[in-house]
XYZ file of C-alpha atoms in Angstrom:
565
model
C 29.588 257.481 32.565
C 32.721 259.168 33.790
C 32.756 261.517 36.792
C 33.166 264.534 34.536
C 30.300 263.404 32.266
C 28.118 262.765 35.227
C 28.580 266.163 36.859
C 28.089 267.900 33.490
C 24.836 265.999 33.186
C 23.763 266.963 36.744
C 24.641 270.638 36.028
C 22.548 270.618 32.910
C 19.556 269.255 34.884
C 19.989 271.480 37.894
C 22.279 274.513 38.682
C 25.929 274.854 37.959
C 27.992 275.677 41.049
C 31.080 276.630 39.119
C 31.129 280.346 39.848
C 30.468 279.785 43.568
C 33.135 277.105 43.865
C 35.677 279.200 41.934
C 35.171 282.142 44.320
C 35.388 279.956 47.331
C 38.467 278.081 46.040
C 40.276 281.343 45.330
C 39.585 282.692 48.822
C 40.584 279.423 50.426
C 43.870 279.268 48.574
C 44.622 282.894 49.412
C 43.882 282.209 53.080
C 45.949 279.065 53.371
C 48.887 279.959 51.224
C 48.953 283.709 51.747
C 48.148 284.341 55.355
C 49.717 281.244 56.865
C 47.489 281.526 59.925
C 46.623 284.580 62.075
C 48.098 285.124 65.534
C 45.800 285.129 68.492
C 45.752 288.424 70.305
C 43.950 287.319 73.481
C 45.814 288.223 76.604
C 45.762 284.671 77.801
C 48.394 282.522 76.145
C 46.888 280.592 73.146
C 48.918 277.579 74.220
C 46.580 277.048 77.117
C 43.220 277.239 75.342
C 41.835 274.731 72.830
C 39.396 276.449 70.456
C 36.802 274.912 68.091
C 33.462 275.763 66.600
C 30.072 274.092 66.747
C 27.579 274.978 63.964
C 24.856 272.990 65.712
C 23.158 274.570 68.764
C 23.726 273.327 72.312
C 20.524 273.532 74.301
C 21.252 271.339 77.309
C 24.201 269.945 79.296
C 22.123 267.408 81.159
C 23.541 263.993 80.099
C 20.031 262.488 80.457
C 18.810 264.667 77.565
C 21.735 265.383 75.246
C 21.396 263.732 71.834
C 23.423 265.726 69.279
C 27.106 265.235 68.718
C 27.726 268.867 69.694
C 26.192 268.349 73.116
C 27.746 264.879 73.670
C 31.251 266.301 72.938
C 30.860 268.934 75.604
C 29.247 266.836 78.362
C 31.927 264.196 77.846
C 34.503 266.750 79.086
C 32.425 267.427 82.223
C 31.298 263.941 83.263
C 32.553 260.385 83.560
C 30.765 257.033 83.640
C 31.476 253.799 85.376
C 32.861 252.480 82.102
C 34.792 254.063 79.242
C 35.973 252.766 75.892
C 39.475 252.191 74.665
C 40.705 253.097 71.212
C 39.287 249.817 69.853
C 35.900 250.640 71.553
C 36.215 247.897 74.143
C 34.835 248.595 77.623
C 37.501 249.617 80.137
C 37.312 250.842 83.787
C 36.591 254.535 84.420
C 34.889 255.499 87.693
C 34.773 251.760 88.429
C 38.147 250.193 89.065
C 36.803 246.766 88.076
C 33.578 244.755 87.900
C 32.315 241.192 88.122
C 29.389 239.495 86.351
C 27.477 236.826 88.227
C 27.320 233.268 86.866
C 23.730 233.725 85.745
C 24.757 236.989 83.997
C 22.034 238.921 85.896
C 24.146 240.963 88.345
C 27.040 243.341 87.736
C 29.098 244.349 90.774
C 31.184 247.508 90.248
C 34.023 248.395 92.630
C 34.433 252.173 92.559
C 37.486 254.330 92.630
C 37.990 256.178 95.916
C 39.894 259.149 94.583
C 37.142 260.622 92.437
C 35.554 263.987 93.330
C 32.737 266.076 91.977
C 33.816 269.561 90.948
C 31.297 272.170 92.215
C 31.591 275.808 91.157
C 29.645 278.668 92.772
C 28.456 281.930 91.225
C 31.778 283.614 91.935
C 33.738 280.837 90.222
C 35.041 279.310 93.459
C 35.549 275.555 93.379
C 34.695 272.948 95.985
C 34.691 269.201 95.832
C 33.082 266.089 97.279
C 34.051 262.434 96.899
C 31.920 260.372 94.570
C 30.216 257.409 96.297
C 27.993 254.497 95.236
C 24.791 256.356 96.207
C 25.617 258.911 93.487
C 25.684 256.098 90.945
C 22.338 254.751 92.236
C 20.812 258.230 91.850
C 22.244 258.822 88.333
C 21.194 255.517 86.784
C 17.810 255.419 88.572
C 17.158 258.824 87.174
C 17.734 257.615 83.598
C 15.510 254.582 84.097
C 12.682 256.489 85.842
C 9.745 256.880 83.419
C 8.791 260.106 85.133
C 11.956 261.766 83.859
C 11.187 260.758 80.255
C 14.846 260.734 79.305
C 15.534 259.698 75.697
C 18.172 257.428 77.233
C 15.702 255.241 79.109
C 15.996 252.752 76.291
C 19.402 251.511 77.553
C 17.589 249.710 80.373
C 14.260 248.973 78.645
C 13.260 245.358 78.916
C 16.328 244.549 80.981
C 15.367 245.609 84.549
C 12.584 245.367 87.140
C 10.167 248.317 87.283
C 10.949 248.648 91.007
C 14.187 250.567 90.671
C 15.214 250.084 94.300
C 15.649 246.371 93.424
C 17.810 247.226 90.399
C 20.378 249.800 91.476
C 22.005 249.014 94.888
C 24.770 250.538 97.042
C 25.914 248.003 99.659
C 28.604 250.498 100.698
C 30.166 253.681 99.440
C 32.633 251.864 97.176
C 30.374 249.137 95.759
C 27.538 249.461 93.254
C 25.340 246.550 92.091
C 23.135 246.526 89.019
C 20.622 243.686 88.780
C 19.032 242.632 85.447
C 15.931 240.544 84.669
C 17.629 239.014 81.654
C 21.218 238.818 80.335
C 22.301 241.851 78.300
C 25.556 241.343 76.376
C 25.910 244.998 75.425
C 25.285 246.495 78.934
C 28.880 247.777 79.449
C 28.853 249.462 76.070
C 25.489 251.067 76.925
C 26.901 252.365 80.210
C 29.756 254.012 78.338
C 27.322 256.397 76.634
C 26.357 259.775 78.045
C 23.292 258.178 79.613
C 25.717 256.355 81.964
C 27.387 259.488 83.248
C 27.365 260.016 87.028
C 25.935 263.116 88.700
C 25.949 264.105 92.366
C 22.905 262.909 94.341
C 22.325 266.543 95.486
C 20.800 267.054 92.034
C 17.774 265.018 93.165
C 16.334 268.196 94.650
C 16.984 270.310 91.552
C 14.838 271.018 88.514
C 15.772 269.625 85.149
C 16.360 273.156 83.858
C 18.931 273.846 86.588
C 20.881 270.599 85.857
C 20.799 271.490 82.199
C 22.471 274.885 82.736
C 24.719 274.095 85.753
C 26.304 270.677 85.228
C 28.441 269.152 87.986
C 30.577 266.154 87.146
C 33.824 264.346 87.842
C 35.386 264.989 84.420
C 38.583 266.703 83.343
C 36.871 270.102 82.790
C 34.034 272.099 84.382
C 31.656 274.656 82.957
C 32.837 278.234 83.537
C 30.723 280.257 81.139
C 27.910 279.632 78.645
C 26.363 282.335 76.459
C 23.871 280.414 74.339
C 24.500 280.627 70.579
C 27.667 282.675 71.222
C 30.321 280.994 73.345
C 30.911 278.212 75.876
C 33.999 278.011 78.100
C 35.215 274.979 80.004
C 38.053 275.263 82.505
C 40.541 272.633 83.733
C 39.377 270.683 86.764
C 42.354 271.003 89.169
C 41.070 268.024 91.225
C 40.751 265.530 88.304
C 41.772 262.059 89.324
C 43.450 260.694 86.157
C 47.187 260.925 85.457
C 49.278 260.110 82.391
C 51.885 257.321 82.182
C 54.535 259.579 83.806
C 52.125 260.405 86.671
C 51.558 263.899 85.409
C 48.016 265.169 86.160
C 45.468 265.341 83.398
C 44.233 267.341 81.556
C 47.089 269.281 79.981
C 44.880 272.100 78.674
C 43.844 275.038 80.815
C 40.556 275.638 79.001
C 38.339 274.810 76.044
C 36.600 277.585 74.136
C 33.607 276.619 71.990
C 32.107 279.167 69.612
C 28.799 278.811 67.757
C 29.184 280.144 64.221
C 26.283 278.639 62.255
C 27.741 279.038 58.809
C 30.121 276.096 58.397
C 31.921 277.745 55.505
C 32.587 280.880 57.553
C 33.857 278.687 60.472
C 36.111 276.780 58.097
C 37.679 280.022 56.883
C 38.314 281.009 60.498
C 39.982 277.660 61.084
C 42.190 278.155 58.009
C 43.080 281.578 59.347
C 44.288 279.980 62.639
C 41.417 281.082 64.883
C 40.387 277.489 65.689
C 42.718 274.611 66.603
C 40.375 271.928 65.247
C 37.677 271.513 62.601
C 35.385 268.567 62.251
C 34.015 267.294 58.896
C 33.945 268.760 55.424
C 31.029 270.054 53.410
C 30.754 269.374 49.704
C 31.502 273.033 48.879
C 35.156 272.592 49.926
C 35.588 268.826 50.078
C 36.699 268.594 46.434
C 39.102 271.490 46.864
C 40.938 269.986 49.886
C 40.803 266.252 49.254
C 41.934 263.966 46.483
C 39.517 261.245 45.404
C 41.498 258.876 47.723
C 40.668 260.707 50.994
C 44.009 262.413 51.395
C 44.753 266.137 51.731
C 46.069 267.680 48.588
C 49.784 268.626 48.878
C 49.153 272.428 49.115
C 46.956 271.867 52.193
C 48.853 268.996 53.764
C 51.754 271.393 54.322
C 49.527 273.737 56.336
C 47.281 271.497 58.398
C 46.973 267.913 59.741
C 44.169 265.508 59.097
C 42.892 262.381 60.876
C 40.619 260.142 58.736
C 38.988 257.316 60.645
C 36.297 254.695 59.965
C 33.064 255.890 61.596
C 30.266 253.644 62.886
C 27.771 254.991 60.390
C 26.208 253.035 57.551
C 24.752 255.192 54.774
C 22.020 253.316 52.918
C 18.912 253.297 50.821
C 16.047 251.635 52.673
C 13.029 249.698 51.460
C 9.617 249.515 53.066
C 8.358 245.962 52.767
C 4.856 246.387 54.143
C 1.665 246.915 52.201
C 0.474 250.191 50.678
C -3.326 250.836 50.372
C -4.486 250.520 46.779
C -0.921 250.231 45.467
C 1.391 247.316 44.687
C 4.626 247.369 46.670
C 7.010 246.042 44.023
C 9.840 246.024 46.587
C 8.310 243.046 48.389
C 9.961 241.065 45.589
C 13.426 240.046 46.769
C 14.652 239.807 43.171
C 13.965 243.491 42.507
C 15.611 244.475 45.771
C 18.693 242.417 44.874
C 18.803 243.931 41.377
C 18.857 247.452 42.813
C 21.549 246.412 45.273
C 23.888 244.805 42.667
C 23.393 247.590 40.142
C 25.137 250.236 42.329
C 28.877 250.525 41.794
C 29.662 251.353 45.451
C 33.392 251.838 45.146
C 32.779 254.409 42.380
C 30.076 256.111 44.393
C 32.466 256.507 47.357
C 35.215 257.872 45.096
C 33.081 260.312 43.122
C 30.761 261.603 45.796
C 32.809 261.199 48.954
C 36.360 261.694 47.714
C 37.167 258.331 49.175
C 35.766 259.166 52.646
C 34.170 255.815 53.185
C 34.369 252.133 52.340
C 32.057 250.468 49.836
C 28.972 248.946 51.485
C 29.518 245.434 50.232
C 29.648 243.565 53.520
C 26.080 244.001 54.835
C 24.484 246.553 57.101
C 26.886 246.056 60.086
C 30.171 247.950 59.602
C 33.074 245.517 59.226
C 34.744 246.850 62.402
C 31.848 245.419 64.456
C 31.665 242.120 62.512
C 34.811 240.075 63.021
C 33.831 237.671 60.256
C 32.856 240.308 57.641
C 35.990 239.691 55.615
C 35.004 236.060 55.137
C 31.521 237.080 53.936
C 32.630 239.514 51.266
C 32.588 238.058 47.762
C 33.938 239.440 44.544
C 31.016 239.500 42.127
C 30.101 241.109 38.779
C 27.557 243.482 40.129
C 25.893 244.550 36.907
C 25.573 240.962 35.607
C 23.972 239.917 38.837
C 21.698 242.989 38.778
C 20.418 242.138 35.300
C 19.883 238.487 36.236
C 17.930 239.334 39.361
C 15.890 242.043 37.589
C 14.737 239.533 34.918
C 13.419 237.266 37.719
C 11.361 240.085 39.233
C 7.666 240.595 38.705
C 8.379 244.278 38.064
C 10.398 243.393 34.928
C 7.325 241.649 33.465
C 5.309 244.878 33.455
C 5.019 246.418 29.965
C 4.535 249.905 31.517
C 7.108 250.147 34.261
C 5.417 251.594 37.419
C 7.094 254.614 38.997
C 8.929 254.090 42.304
C 9.637 257.167 44.445
C 13.106 257.538 45.970
C 12.818 260.008 48.835
C 15.799 262.012 50.033
C 16.846 265.327 51.543
C 18.387 268.056 49.315
C 21.951 267.499 50.556
C 22.043 263.995 49.080
C 20.299 264.959 45.855
C 23.296 264.502 43.561
C 23.956 260.943 44.904
C 20.281 259.981 44.497
C 20.197 261.316 40.948
C 23.202 259.064 40.221
C 21.159 256.115 41.572
C 18.174 257.166 39.507
C 20.266 257.172 36.375
C 21.901 253.814 37.213
C 18.589 252.111 37.982
C 17.020 253.688 34.922
C 19.626 251.891 32.760
C 18.538 248.662 34.439
C 14.904 249.317 33.529
C 13.480 250.703 36.812
C 11.382 253.852 36.637
C 12.635 255.946 39.554
C 11.523 259.435 40.458
C 13.542 261.384 43.030
C 11.404 262.966 45.746
C 12.942 265.737 47.910
C 11.768 266.123 51.487
C 12.972 268.076 54.497
C 14.802 266.015 57.065
C 11.967 266.135 59.563
C 9.303 265.181 57.054
C 11.382 262.352 55.609
C 11.865 260.833 59.113
C 8.151 261.211 59.874
C 6.985 259.563 56.628
C 9.651 256.862 56.988
C 8.511 256.068 60.562
C 4.904 255.867 59.405
C 5.758 253.445 56.574
C 4.706 255.868 53.802
C 7.950 255.823 51.835
C 8.673 252.910 49.482
C 12.374 253.774 48.939
C 14.327 256.306 51.008
C 17.865 257.420 51.780
C 18.993 256.984 55.388
C 21.933 256.662 57.678
C 22.376 254.700 60.877
C 24.949 256.002 63.383
C 25.756 253.694 66.270
C 24.414 254.756 69.680
C 26.916 252.332 71.211
C 29.720 250.263 69.649
C 28.087 246.858 69.214
C 26.745 245.099 66.113
C 23.518 244.575 68.037
C 22.851 248.285 67.543
C 22.704 247.869 63.728
C 20.922 244.515 63.686
C 18.177 245.988 65.842
C 16.967 247.864 62.720
C 15.629 244.604 61.364
C 14.252 242.834 64.484
C 10.537 242.194 64.096
C 9.388 243.436 67.546
C 10.944 246.781 66.677
C 8.646 247.604 63.726
C 8.430 251.383 63.289
C 6.963 253.642 64.624
C 7.746 251.776 67.846
C 11.327 250.973 66.905
C 13.961 251.304 64.213
C 12.743 248.521 61.876
C 11.684 250.977 59.218
C 11.664 248.243 56.582
C 9.136 246.098 58.464
C 11.448 243.223 57.754
C 10.277 239.896 59.213
C 12.423 236.765 59.243
C 12.095 234.103 62.007
C 15.696 232.879 61.888
C 16.976 236.442 62.019
C 14.755 237.157 65.043
C 16.112 234.126 66.904
C 19.711 235.107 66.112
C 19.138 238.690 67.277
C 17.622 237.528 70.555
C 20.725 235.357 71.166
C 23.034 238.229 70.248
C 21.231 240.585 72.573
C 21.303 238.194 75.534
C 24.818 236.912 74.855
C 23.593 233.309 74.742
C 26.570 231.066 74.332
C 28.933 233.709 75.879
C 28.860 237.477 76.095
C 32.228 238.004 74.399
C 32.831 234.608 72.868
C 33.038 233.201 69.387
C 29.376 232.052 69.426
C 28.173 235.631 69.555
C 30.473 236.633 66.725
C 29.190 233.757 64.642
C 25.605 234.756 65.355
C 26.378 238.355 64.297
C 27.879 237.108 61.040
C 24.881 234.858 60.386
C 22.390 237.633 61.039
C 24.319 239.982 58.769
C 24.427 237.272 56.064
C 20.646 236.966 56.192
C 20.338 240.697 55.550
C 22.676 240.378 52.606
C 20.638 237.528 51.184
C 17.186 239.067 51.797
C 18.300 242.634 50.952
C 15.827 244.694 53.071
C 18.319 247.555 52.693
C 21.064 248.741 50.257
C 24.184 249.656 52.236
C 25.927 252.291 50.105
C 29.056 252.868 52.193
C 30.515 252.716 55.706
C 31.303 256.223 56.539
C 34.613 257.782 57.578
C 35.121 260.914 59.680
C 37.726 263.587 58.965
C 39.254 265.897 61.549
C 41.463 268.809 60.579
C 43.804 270.394 63.095
C 46.522 272.983 63.226
C 50.149 271.841 63.098
C 50.628 272.814 66.804
C 47.956 270.402 68.081
C 49.327 267.247 69.692
C 47.561 264.285 71.255
C 44.236 264.711 69.449
C 43.029 261.301 68.150
C 39.846 259.796 66.867
C 38.079 256.448 66.859
C 35.123 254.770 65.092
C 32.675 256.342 67.615
C 33.935 259.833 66.657
C 34.458 260.787 70.319
C 36.216 264.043 71.235
C 38.779 263.244 73.950
C 40.694 266.368 75.012
C 42.256 265.402 78.309
C 45.555 264.417 76.589
C 45.729 267.238 74.068
C 48.603 269.724 74.131
C 49.143 272.918 72.082
C 52.733 273.560 71.070
C 52.985 276.683 68.844
């Protein structure tokens, strides 16, 4: 089935979007090619202010409680952690100049910078500062680990530290911080680079959560100047920020960041095209086809008007199986041959090209994205997918049934077209699939409770380590108490995961890389999941934006951005 035939078939079954897309396309072309961008009429020079939109609400700026990308992007401008990540997502010093790990791998000693200050702002907008010291670090990380706070970030220390936090987080002096573990944790530095590792002033210990949420104080390149919820948020340059560029010029270059909250993404995109925003993140299906070729490049008429950065993103899009038992119902997906048949039948390169315009890589190297699995290239094999699918299907107990039982494939509405494509593909194989549409919240609830046999999902890395993806199949993490939604159980995999988590054989050595590759290979062999593609993110920016980059964690780093109109 060609792409054109497929979409004609989908339109016949559902609703044609032709008129809507034609209207949108015409307006978009007129805006891009006719207006050429509107001029900003604010009194303050537009060269000093970086503007972008968030269509997702921001409800808190307390790094202990932020979870959405929209919130993380903002707090990352206000705060720093002991550790940051470089462009390759490797841990590098931030508030800590350096660190040492003890021989037993149970104690990290961080030596702090002495030129870092918190940026306090009063009700009149006046700034004051205080040097950051080790006791601030003790307060910040103890706060995350304290069960009484109930931070969603408490998991970064779960099972790794003593319950007596005064034995865990220590400040021998103002410039030295010590973190003691109860067992080795190979991913600890990566975990500390997340927003849950950001450092707050110890004065916050006397404040309510709500006050910290609304009045953040950090050491970052910007500070909060104004926040009108659902309308606008303004960050100003921190004049006391400690970092400098390679020429010893102080960072950041920008004077301010202006974030608006237009909920309709299509409206916000039109405003970007008209020059009202400097940056736009992501593309919806309604205008993805218009802007992008099927090889993830801007079409020529748009490439002349805007810039794009397309980057691999640590997100695996997949179809998951539940391998547990269902009451009074046979779970046909407990048969590995049927699972493999469904996996092999999907033409993943074609799926990425047709449904994603090339924004992704085919999910043919296991659940762990190749950028986190050094040996992934050696695992990938060129196979005749459909031939393998037919062979595996014939071995399955499902294939022996005269009346093929129905299997529900649950999804949300925004992935309906892709799931219908899978339904049609698996139907040709001989599998009776029915697409079941759920809201996002209901799908997650039913998935966590083990009530969905087959479901669409995505796993975005919380931290840049293969361990984060492999955790989804570790037996002690059976849902609803963890992310093992498949209820996958495999003794050899469990042993490998435990060694990966602890860093047995070397935290950063080849042994850990080999264990990651072996664990990923087990998932490929046992097929508790169908990786569809490894996602890519797209950022659009105006021609005058310089210094804006991206990485596989999709971080928004603005301290080196310049606007040159």
